JSON list of C-alpha atoms in Angstrom, two decimals:
[
{"chain": "A", "resi": 1, "resn": "MET", "atom": "CA", "xyz": [8.79, -8.40, -1.17]},
{"chain": "A", "resi": 2, "resn": "ARG", "atom": "CA", "xyz": [9.23, -4.70, -0.49]},
{"chain": "A", "resi": 3, "resn": "ARG", "atom": "CA", "xyz": [8.83, -3.95, -4.18]},
{"chain": "A", "resi": 4, "resn": "PHE", "atom": "CA", "xyz": [5.60, -5.92, -4.25]},
{"chain": "A", "resi": 5, "resn": "GLU", "atom": "CA", "xyz": [4.36, -4.09, -1.15]},
{"chain": "A", "resi": 6, "resn": "GLY", "atom": "CA", "xyz": [5.08, -0.80, -2.86]},
{"chain": "A", "resi": 7, "resn": "ARG", "atom": "CA", "xyz": [3.37, -1.86, -6.09]},
{"chain": "A", "resi": 8, "resn": "LYS", "atom": "CA", "xyz": [0.24, -3.17, -4.41]},
{"chain": "A", "resi": 9, "resn": "LYS", "atom": "CA", "xyz": [-0.51, 0.28, -2.99]},
{"chain": "A", "resi": 10, "resn": "ASN", "atom": "CA", "xyz": [-0.79, 1.73, -6.47]},
{"chain": "A", "resi": 11, "resn": "ILE", "atom": "CA", "xyz": [-2.72, -1.03, -8.23]},
{"chain": "A", "resi": 12, "resn": "GLY", "atom": "CA", "xyz": [-5.85, 0.55, -9.65]},
{"chain": "A", "resi": 13, "resn": "GLU", "atom": "CA", "xyz": [-4.68, 4.10, -9.06]},
{"chain": "A", "resi": 14, "resn": "ASN", "atom": "CA", "xyz": [-3.60, 4.81, -12.62]},
{"chain": "A", "resi": 15, "resn": "ASN", "atom": "CA", "xyz": [-5.18, 3.75, -15.88]},
{"chain": "A", "resi": 16, "resn": "GLU", "atom": "CA", "xyz": [-2.42, 1.22, -16.43]},
{"chain": "A", "resi": 17, "resn": "GLU", "atom": "CA", "xyz": [-3.18, -1.97, -18.31]},
{"chain": "A", "resi": 18, "resn": "LYS", "atom": "CA", "xyz": [-0.35, -4.01, -16.80]},
{"chain": "A", "resi": 19, "resn": "VAL", "atom": "CA", "xyz": [1.51, -4.15, -13.53]},
{"chain": "A", "resi": 20, "resn": "ARG", "atom": "CA", "xyz": [5.22, -4.96, -13.60]},
{"chain": "A", "resi": 21, "resn": "ILE", "atom": "CA", "xyz": [6.39, -7.16, -10.74]},
{"chain": "A", "resi": 22, "resn": "GLN", "atom": "CA", "xyz": [10.03, -7.95, -10.08]},
{"chain": "A", "resi": 23, "resn": "PHE", "atom": "CA", "xyz": [10.45, -11.29, -8.36]},
{"chain": "A", "resi": 24, "resn": "PRO", "atom": "CA", "xyz": [12.95, -11.37, -5.47]},
{"chain": "A", "resi": 25, "resn": "ARG", "atom": "CA", "xyz": [16.34, -12.84, -6.30]},
{"chain": "A", "resi": 26, "resn": "ASP", "atom": "CA", "xyz": [16.04, -15.11, -3.25]},
{"chain": "A", "resi": 27, "resn": "LEU", "atom": "CA", "xyz": [13.13, -16.90, -4.92]},
{"chain": "A", "resi": 28, "resn": "PHE", "atom": "CA", "xyz": [15.31, -17.88, -7.87]},
{"chain": "A", "resi": 29, "resn": "ASP", "atom": "CA", "xyz": [18.25, -18.83, -5.65]},
{"chain": "A", "resi": 30, "resn": "GLU", "atom": "CA", "xyz": [16.09, -20.94, -3.32]},
{"chain": "A", "resi": 31, "resn": "TYR", "atom": "CA", "xyz": [14.43, -22.74, -6.22]},
{"chain": "A", "resi": 32, "resn": "LYS", "atom": "CA", "xyz": [17.81, -23.62, -7.72]},
{"chain": "A", "resi": 33, "resn": "THR", "atom": "CA", "xyz": [19.13, -24.79, -4.33]},
{"chain": "A", "resi": 34, "resn": "LYS", "atom": "CA", "xyz": [16.12, -27.06, -3.78]},
{"chain": "A", "resi": 35, "resn": "THR", "atom": "CA", "xyz": [15.77, -28.45, -7.32]},
{"chain": "A", "resi": 36, "resn": "GLY", "atom": "CA", "xyz": [19.15, -27.93, -8.97]},
{"chain": "A", "resi": 37, "resn": "VAL", "atom": "CA", "xyz": [17.38, -26.29, -11.93]},
{"chain": "A", "resi": 38, "resn": "GLU", "atom": "CA", "xyz": [17.27, -22.64, -12.90]},
{"chain": "A", "resi": 39, "resn": "PHE", "atom": "CA", "xyz": [13.85, -21.17, -12.02]},
{"chain": "A", "resi": 40, "resn": "LYS", "atom": "CA", "xyz": [13.48, -19.37, -15.34]},
{"chain": "A", "resi": 41, "resn": "LEU", "atom": "CA", "xyz": [14.37, -22.54, -17.28]},
{"chain": "A", "resi": 42, "resn": "ALA", "atom": "CA", "xyz": [11.95, -24.74, -15.33]},
{"chain": "A", "resi": 43, "resn": "LEU", "atom": "CA", "xyz": [8.98, -22.38, -15.29]},
{"chain": "A", "resi": 44, "resn": "GLY", "atom": "CA", "xyz": [9.79, -19.99, -18.12]},
{"chain": "A", "resi": 45, "resn": "VAL", "atom": "CA", "xyz": [9.61, -17.03, -15.73]},
{"chain": "A", "resi": 46, "resn": "LYS", "atom": "CA", "xyz": [11.98, -14.10, -15.90]},
{"chain": "A", "resi": 47, "resn": "LYS", "atom": "CA", "xyz": [12.91, -11.94, -12.94]},
{"chain": "A", "resi": 48, "resn": "VAL", "atom": "CA", "xyz": [10.48, -9.28, -14.13]},
{"chain": "A", "resi": 49, "resn": "ARG", "atom": "CA", "xyz": [7.00, -9.99, -15.38]},
{"chain": "A", "resi": 50, "resn": "ASP", "atom": "CA", "xyz": [4.08, -7.89, -16.50]},
{"chain": "A", "resi": 51, "resn": "PHE", "atom": "CA", "xyz": [0.67, -8.98, -15.19]},
{"chain": "A", "resi": 52, "resn": "PRO", "atom": "CA", "xyz": [-2.63, -7.75, -16.62]},
{"chain": "A", "resi": 53, "resn": "ILE", "atom": "CA", "xyz": [-4.24, -5.26, -14.24]},
{"chain": "A", "resi": 54, "resn": "GLN", "atom": "CA", "xyz": [-7.32, -7.48, -13.95]},
{"chain": "A", "resi": 55, "resn": "THR", "atom": "CA", "xyz": [-5.16, -10.38, -12.72]},
{"chain": "A", "resi": 56, "resn": "MET", "atom": "CA", "xyz": [-3.80, -8.17, -9.97]},
{"chain": "A", "resi": 57, "resn": "LYS", "atom": "CA", "xyz": [-7.30, -6.95, -9.05]},
{"chain": "A", "resi": 58, "resn": "ASP", "atom": "CA", "xyz": [-8.51, -10.56, -8.93]},
{"chain": "A", "resi": 59, "resn": "LEU", "atom": "CA", "xyz": [-5.60, -11.44, -6.65]},
{"chain": "A", "resi": 60, "resn": "PHE", "atom": "CA", "xyz": [-6.83, -8.93, -4.06]},
{"chain": "A", "resi": 61, "resn": "GLU", "atom": "CA", "xyz": [-10.59, -9.44, -4.43]},
{"chain": "A", "resi": 62, "resn": "LYS", "atom": "CA", "xyz": [-10.90, -11.90, -1.56]},
{"chain": "A", "resi": 63, "resn": "PRO", "atom": "CA", "xyz": [-9.13, -9.77, 1.10]},
{"chain": "A", "resi": 64, "resn": "LEU", "atom": "CA", "xyz": [-10.92, -6.65, -0.17]},
{"chain": "A", "resi": 65, "resn": "SER", "atom": "CA", "xyz": [-14.33, -8.29, 0.13]},
{"chain": "A", "resi": 66, "resn": "ALA", "atom": "CA", "xyz": [-13.47, -9.76, 3.53]},
{"chain": "A", "resi": 67, "resn": "THR", "atom": "CA", "xyz": [-12.42, -6.33, 4.79]},
{"chain": "A", "resi": 68, "resn": "ALA", "atom": "CA", "xyz": [-15.61, -4.69, 3.48]},
{"chain": "A", "resi": 69, "resn": "ASP", "atom": "CA", "xyz": [-17.71, -7.48, 5.05]},
{"chain": "A", "resi": 70, "resn": "HIS", "atom": "CA", "xyz": [-15.96, -7.00, 8.39]},
{"chain": "A", "resi": 71, "resn": "VAL", "atom": "CA", "xyz": [-16.57, -3.24, 8.30]},
{"chain": "A", "resi": 72, "resn": "LYS", "atom": "CA", "xyz": [-20.24, -3.91, 7.47]},
{"chain": "A", "resi": 73, "resn": "GLU", "atom": "CA", "xyz": [-20.45, -6.24, 10.48]},
{"chain": "A", "resi": 74, "resn": "LEU", "atom": "CA", "xyz": [-18.90, -3.58, 12.72]},
{"chain": "A", "resi": 75, "resn": "LEU", "atom": "CA", "xyz": [-21.27, -0.92, 11.43]},
{"chain": "A", "resi": 76, "resn": "GLY", "atom": "CA", "xyz": [-24.19, -3.13, 12.48]},
{"chain": "A", "resi": 77, "resn": "LYS", "atom": "CA", "xyz": [-23.29, -2.62, 16.14]},
{"chain": "A", "resi": 78, "resn": "SER", "atom": "CA", "xyz": [-25.57, -0.27, 18.04]},
{"chain": "A", "resi": 79, "resn": "GLU", "atom": "CA", "xyz": [-22.69, 1.75, 19.49]},
{"chain": "A", "resi": 80, "resn": "LEU", "atom": "CA", "xyz": [-21.85, 2.88, 15.94]},
{"chain": "A", "resi": 81, "resn": "ASP", "atom": "CA", "xyz": [-25.34, 4.21, 15.16]},
{"chain": "A", "resi": 82, "resn": "GLY", "atom": "CA", "xyz": [-25.06, 7.66, 13.64]},
{"chain": "A", "resi": 83, "resn": "LEU", "atom": "CA", "xyz": [-21.56, 7.10, 12.30]},
{"chain": "A", "resi": 84, "resn": "LYS", "atom": "CA", "xyz": [-20.92, 9.43, 9.38]},
{"chain": "A", "resi": 85, "resn": "THR", "atom": "CA", "xyz": [-17.25, 8.92, 8.55]},
{"chain": "A", "resi": 86, "resn": "ILE", "atom": "CA", "xyz": [-14.84, 6.03, 8.10]},
{"chain": "A", "resi": 87, "resn": "LEU", "atom": "CA", "xyz": [-11.20, 6.98, 8.66]},
{"chain": "A", "resi": 88, "resn": "MET", "atom": "CA", "xyz": [-8.90, 4.46, 6.98]},
{"chain": "A", "resi": 89, "resn": "VAL", "atom": "CA", "xyz": [-5.49, 4.08, 8.65]},
{"chain": "A", "resi": 90, "resn": "GLY", "atom": "CA", "xyz": [-2.84, 1.39, 8.68]},
{"chain": "A", "resi": 91, "resn": "GLY", "atom": "CA", "xyz": [-0.82, -0.34, 5.98]},
{"chain": "A", "resi": 92, "resn": "PHE", "atom": "CA", "xyz": [-3.55, -1.85, 3.82]},
{"chain": "A", "resi": 93, "resn": "SER", "atom": "CA", "xyz": [-5.41, 1.47, 3.84]},
{"chain": "A", "resi": 94, "resn": "ASP", "atom": "CA", "xyz": [-2.75, 2.83, 1.49]},
{"chain": "A", "resi": 95, "resn": "SER", "atom": "CA", "xyz": [-4.16, 0.50, -1.19]},
{"chain": "A", "resi": 96, "resn": "ALA", "atom": "CA", "xyz": [-6.14, 2.31, -3.87]},
{"chain": "A", "resi": 97, "resn": "LEU", "atom": "CA", "xyz": [-8.15, -0.88, -4.41]},
{"chain": "A", "resi": 98, "resn": "LEU", "atom": "CA", "xyz": [-9.21, -1.05, -0.75]},
{"chain": "A", "resi": 99, "resn": "TYR", "atom": "CA", "xyz": [-10.08, 2.63, -0.68]},
{"chain": "A", "resi": 100, "resn": "GLU", "atom": "CA", "xyz": [-12.30, 2.24, -3.74]},
{"chain": "A", "resi": 101, "resn": "LYS", "atom": "CA", "xyz": [-13.89, -0.94, -2.32]},
{"chain": "A", "resi": 102, "resn": "ILE", "atom": "CA", "xyz": [-14.77, 0.78, 0.96]},
{"chain": "A", "resi": 103, "resn": "LYS", "atom": "CA", "xyz": [-16.07, 3.90, -0.81]},
{"chain": "A", "resi": 104, "resn": "SER", "atom": "CA", "xyz": [-18.28, 1.87, -3.13]},
{"chain": "A", "resi": 105, "resn": "SER", "atom": "CA", "xyz": [-19.49, -0.43, -0.34]},
{"chain": "A", "resi": 106, "resn": "PHE", "atom": "CA", "xyz": [-20.44, 2.41, 2.03]},
{"chain": "A", "resi": 107, "resn": "GLN", "atom": "CA", "xyz": [-21.65, 5.20, -0.25]},
{"chain": "A", "resi": 108, "resn": "SER", "atom": "CA", "xyz": [-23.74, 6.82, 2.49]},
{"chain": "A", "resi": 109, "resn": "LEU", "atom": "CA", "xyz": [-20.62, 7.40, 4.60]},
{"chain": "A", "resi": 110, "resn": "ASN", "atom": "CA", "xyz": [-17.75, 9.81, 4.15]},
{"chain": "A", "resi": 111, "resn": "VAL", "atom": "CA", "xyz": [-14.56, 7.75, 3.65]},
{"chain": "A", "resi": 112, "resn": "LEU", "atom": "CA", "xyz": [-11.29, 9.50, 4.50]},
{"chain": "A", "resi": 113, "resn": "ARG", "atom": "CA", "xyz": [-7.75, 8.25, 4.04]},
{"chain": "A", "resi": 114, "resn": "PRO", "atom": "CA", "xyz": [-4.80, 10.38, 5.14]},
{"chain": "A", "resi": 115, "resn": "HIS", "atom": "CA", "xyz": [-1.67, 10.56, 3.05]},
{"chain": "A", "resi": 116, "resn": "GLU", "atom": "CA", "xyz": [0.65, 7.79, 4.21]},
{"chain": "A", "resi": 117, "resn": "ALA", "atom": "CA", "xyz": [-2.12, 5.95, 6.04]},
{"chain": "A", "resi": 118, "resn": "VAL", "atom": "CA", "xyz": [0.46, 3.39, 7.17]},
{"chain": "A", "resi": 119, "resn": "LEU", "atom": "CA", "xyz": [2.24, 6.04, 9.24]},
{"chain": "A", "resi": 120, "resn": "SER", "atom": "CA", "xyz": [-0.96, 7.34, 10.85]},
{"chain": "A", "resi": 121, "resn": "VAL", "atom": "CA", "xyz": [-1.00, 4.55, 13.42]},
{"chain": "A", "resi": 122, "resn": "VAL", "atom": "CA", "xyz": [2.64, 5.13, 14.37]},
{"chain": "A", "resi": 123, "resn": "LYS", "atom": "CA", "xyz": [2.21, 8.89, 14.55]},
{"chain": "A", "resi": 124, "resn": "GLY", "atom": "CA", "xyz": [-0.92, 8.45, 16.66]},
{"chain": "A", "resi": 125, "resn": "ALA", "atom": "CA", "xyz": [0.92, 6.13, 19.04]},
{"chain": "A", "resi": 126, "resn": "VAL", "atom": "CA", "xyz": [3.74, 8.64, 19.45]},
{"chain": "A", "resi": 127, "resn": "ILE", "atom": "CA", "xyz": [1.32, 11.50, 20.09]},
{"chain": "A", "resi": 128, "resn": "TYR", "atom": "CA", "xyz": [-0.65, 9.37, 22.54]},
{"chain": "A", "resi": 129, "resn": "GLY", "atom": "CA", "xyz": [2.60, 8.35, 24.28]},
{"chain": "A", "resi": 130, "resn": "HIS", "atom": "CA", "xyz": [3.52, 11.99, 24.84]},
{"chain": "A", "resi": 131, "resn": "THR", "atom": "CA", "xyz": [-0.01, 13.22, 25.60]},
{"chain": "A", "resi": 132, "resn": "PRO", "atom": "CA", "xyz": [-2.26, 10.34, 26.77]},
{"chain": "A", "resi": 133, "resn": "GLU", "atom": "CA", "xyz": [-5.08, 12.70, 27.76]},
{"chain": "A", "resi": 134, "resn": "ILE", "atom": "CA", "xyz": [-5.58, 13.57, 24.09]},
{"chain": "A", "resi": 135, "resn": "ILE", "atom": "CA", "xyz": [-7.66, 10.37, 23.73]},
{"chain": "A", "resi": 136, "resn": "PRO", "atom": "CA", "xyz": [-10.27, 10.35, 26.50]},
{"chain": "A", "resi": 137, "resn": "GLU", "atom": "CA", "xyz": [-11.53, 6.79, 25.98]},
{"chain": "A", "resi": 138, "resn": "ARG", "atom": "CA", "xyz": [-10.34, 3.68, 24.26]},
{"chain": "A", "resi": 139, "resn": "VAL", "atom": "CA", "xyz": [-12.29, 0.49, 23.59]},
{"chain": "A", "resi": 140, "resn": "CYS", "atom": "CA", "xyz": [-10.28, -2.68, 23.08]},
{"chain": "A", "resi": 141, "resn": "ALA", "atom": "CA", "xyz": [-11.58, -5.93, 21.64]},
{"chain": "A", "resi": 142, "resn": "ARG", "atom": "CA", "xyz": [-9.27, -7.87, 23.95]},
{"chain": "A", "resi": 143, "resn": "THR", "atom": "CA", "xyz": [-7.32, -7.30, 27.13]},
{"chain": "A", "resi": 144, "resn": "TYR", "atom": "CA", "xyz": [-3.71, -8.38, 27.21]},
{"chain": "A", "resi": 145, "resn": "GLY", "atom": "CA", "xyz": [-1.90, -9.32, 30.37]},
{"chain": "A", "resi": 146, "resn": "ILE", "atom": "CA", "xyz": [-0.22, -12.08, 32.36]},
{"chain": "A", "resi": 147, "resn": "ALA", "atom": "CA", "xyz": [-2.27, -15.00, 33.68]},
{"chain": "A", "resi": 148, "resn": "PHE", "atom": "CA", "xyz": [-1.37, -16.40, 37.08]},
{"chain": "A", "resi": 149, "resn": "ASN", "atom": "CA", "xyz": [-2.74, -18.49, 39.95]},
{"chain": "A", "resi": 150, "resn": "ILE", "atom": "CA", "xyz": [-3.43, -17.13, 43.42]},
{"chain": "A", "resi": 151, "resn": "PRO", "atom": "CA", "xyz": [-4.77, -19.04, 46.42]},
{"chain": "A", "resi": 152, "resn": "PHE", "atom": "CA", "xyz": [-8.53, -19.53, 46.19]},
{"chain": "A", "resi": 153, "resn": "ASP", "atom": "CA", "xyz": [-10.48, -17.61, 48.84]},
{"chain": "A", "resi": 154, "resn": "PRO", "atom": "CA", "xyz": [-14.17, -18.64, 48.99]},
{"chain": "A", "resi": 155, "resn": "MET", "atom": "CA", "xyz": [-14.96, -15.29, 50.65]},
{"chain": "A", "resi": 156, "resn": "LYS", "atom": "CA", "xyz": [-13.58, -13.35, 47.64]},
{"chain": "A", "resi": 157, "resn": "HIS", "atom": "CA", "xyz": [-13.84, -15.64, 44.64]},
{"chain": "A", "resi": 158, "resn": "PRO", "atom": "CA", "xyz": [-16.89, -17.20, 43.00]},
{"chain": "A", "resi": 159, "resn": "GLU", "atom": "CA", "xyz": [-16.97, -21.01, 42.96]},
{"chain": "A", "resi": 160, "resn": "ARG", "atom": "CA", "xyz": [-16.62, -21.12, 39.16]},
{"chain": "A", "resi": 161, "resn": "LEU", "atom": "CA", "xyz": [-13.06, -19.75, 39.48]},
{"chain": "A", "resi": 162, "resn": "LEU", "atom": "CA", "xyz": [-11.93, -22.65, 41.68]},
{"chain": "A", "resi": 163, "resn": "GLY", "atom": "CA", "xyz": [-9.07, -24.59, 40.13]},
{"chain": "A", "resi": 164, "resn": "TYR", "atom": "CA", "xyz": [-6.15, -26.75, 41.21]},
{"chain": "A", "resi": 165, "resn": "TYR", "atom": "CA", "xyz": [-2.45, -26.37, 40.67]},
{"chain": "A", "resi": 166, "resn": "ASN", "atom": "CA", "xyz": [0.03, -28.84, 42.23]},
{"chain": "A", "resi": 167, "resn": "ASP", "atom": "CA", "xyz": [-2.88, -30.25, 44.29]},
{"chain": "A", "resi": 168, "resn": "ARG", "atom": "CA", "xyz": [-3.56, -26.85, 45.84]},
{"chain": "A", "resi": 169, "resn": "GLN", "atom": "CA", "xyz": [-6.73, -24.81, 45.47]},
{"chain": "A", "resi": 170, "resn": "CYS", "atom": "CA", "xyz": [-6.20, -21.71, 43.37]},
{"chain": "A", "resi": 171, "resn": "THR", "atom": "CA", "xyz": [-8.16, -19.33, 41.19]},
{"chain": "A", "resi": 172, "resn": "ARG", "atom": "CA", "xyz": [-8.47, -19.73, 37.43]},
{"chain": "A", "resi": 173, "resn": "GLU", "atom": "CA", "xyz": [-8.74, -16.95, 34.87]},
{"chain": "A", "resi": 174, "resn": "VAL", "atom": "CA", "xyz": [-7.00, -14.32, 36.97]},
{"chain": "A", "resi": 175, "resn": "MET", "atom": "CA", "xyz": [-4.63, -11.96, 35.25]},
{"chain": "A", "resi": 176, "resn": "ILE", "atom": "CA", "xyz": [-2.73, -8.75, 35.62]},
{"chain": "A", "resi": 177, "resn": "SER", "atom": "CA", "xyz": [-3.67, -6.44, 32.79]},
{"chain": "A", "resi": 178, "resn": "ALA", "atom": "CA", "xyz": [-0.91, -5.03, 30.62]},
{"chain": "A", "resi": 179, "resn": "LEU", "atom": "CA", "xyz": [-3.06, -1.88, 30.39]},
{"chain": "A", "resi": 180, "resn": "ASP", "atom": "CA", "xyz": [-3.47, 0.80, 33.01]},
{"chain": "A", "resi": 181, "resn": "ASP", "atom": "CA", "xyz": [-7.23, 0.24, 33.29]},
{"chain": "A", "resi": 182, "resn": "GLU", "atom": "CA", "xyz": [-8.80, -2.54, 35.34]},
{"chain": "A", "resi": 183, "resn": "ALA", "atom": "CA", "xyz": [-9.53, -5.65, 33.29]},
{"chain": "A", "resi": 184, "resn": "LYS", "atom": "CA", "xyz": [-13.14, -6.73, 33.41]},
{"chain": "A", "resi": 185, "resn": "GLU", "atom": "CA", "xyz": [-14.27, -10.29, 32.97]},
{"chain": "A", "resi": 186, "resn": "GLY", "atom": "CA", "xyz": [-15.63, -11.09, 29.53]}
]
């Protein structure tokens, strides 16, 4: 799988007509264990196979389109009005196909991709860990934490949070955030 991961980054980068993929040995071994027949005999597949570049592009078309559609949806949010640049980071951002898809889908925006985009997230996390004040604000789609029940107090808690646990009144939807900031309902 690592070989495939490495190859998928470069698909579309060169003017190659074919992409050579080496199937993992475990695939052949597992097939023989399950069926008792050699994989290459049953399916006529060798351990290495050349695929036409278009086949490989077609393989990734669905996730590429889904990613571009998601970015388009995000760009429709009012808080992103005036955005001029998309910075692509993370593992899939290393893909030449994704980079080209995003560039062609958002021609009015500057699209940047650092070398080794996959490492950008890790490097950013390390920098942030050593110097948290370097990032003044962070918006998260979700809050992660630990849910728990505490005794219900009608003076503190709204009626909609009333729940029962072991026949005792308690609050529902209360959690301790795993983040340093206070978790807000919603």
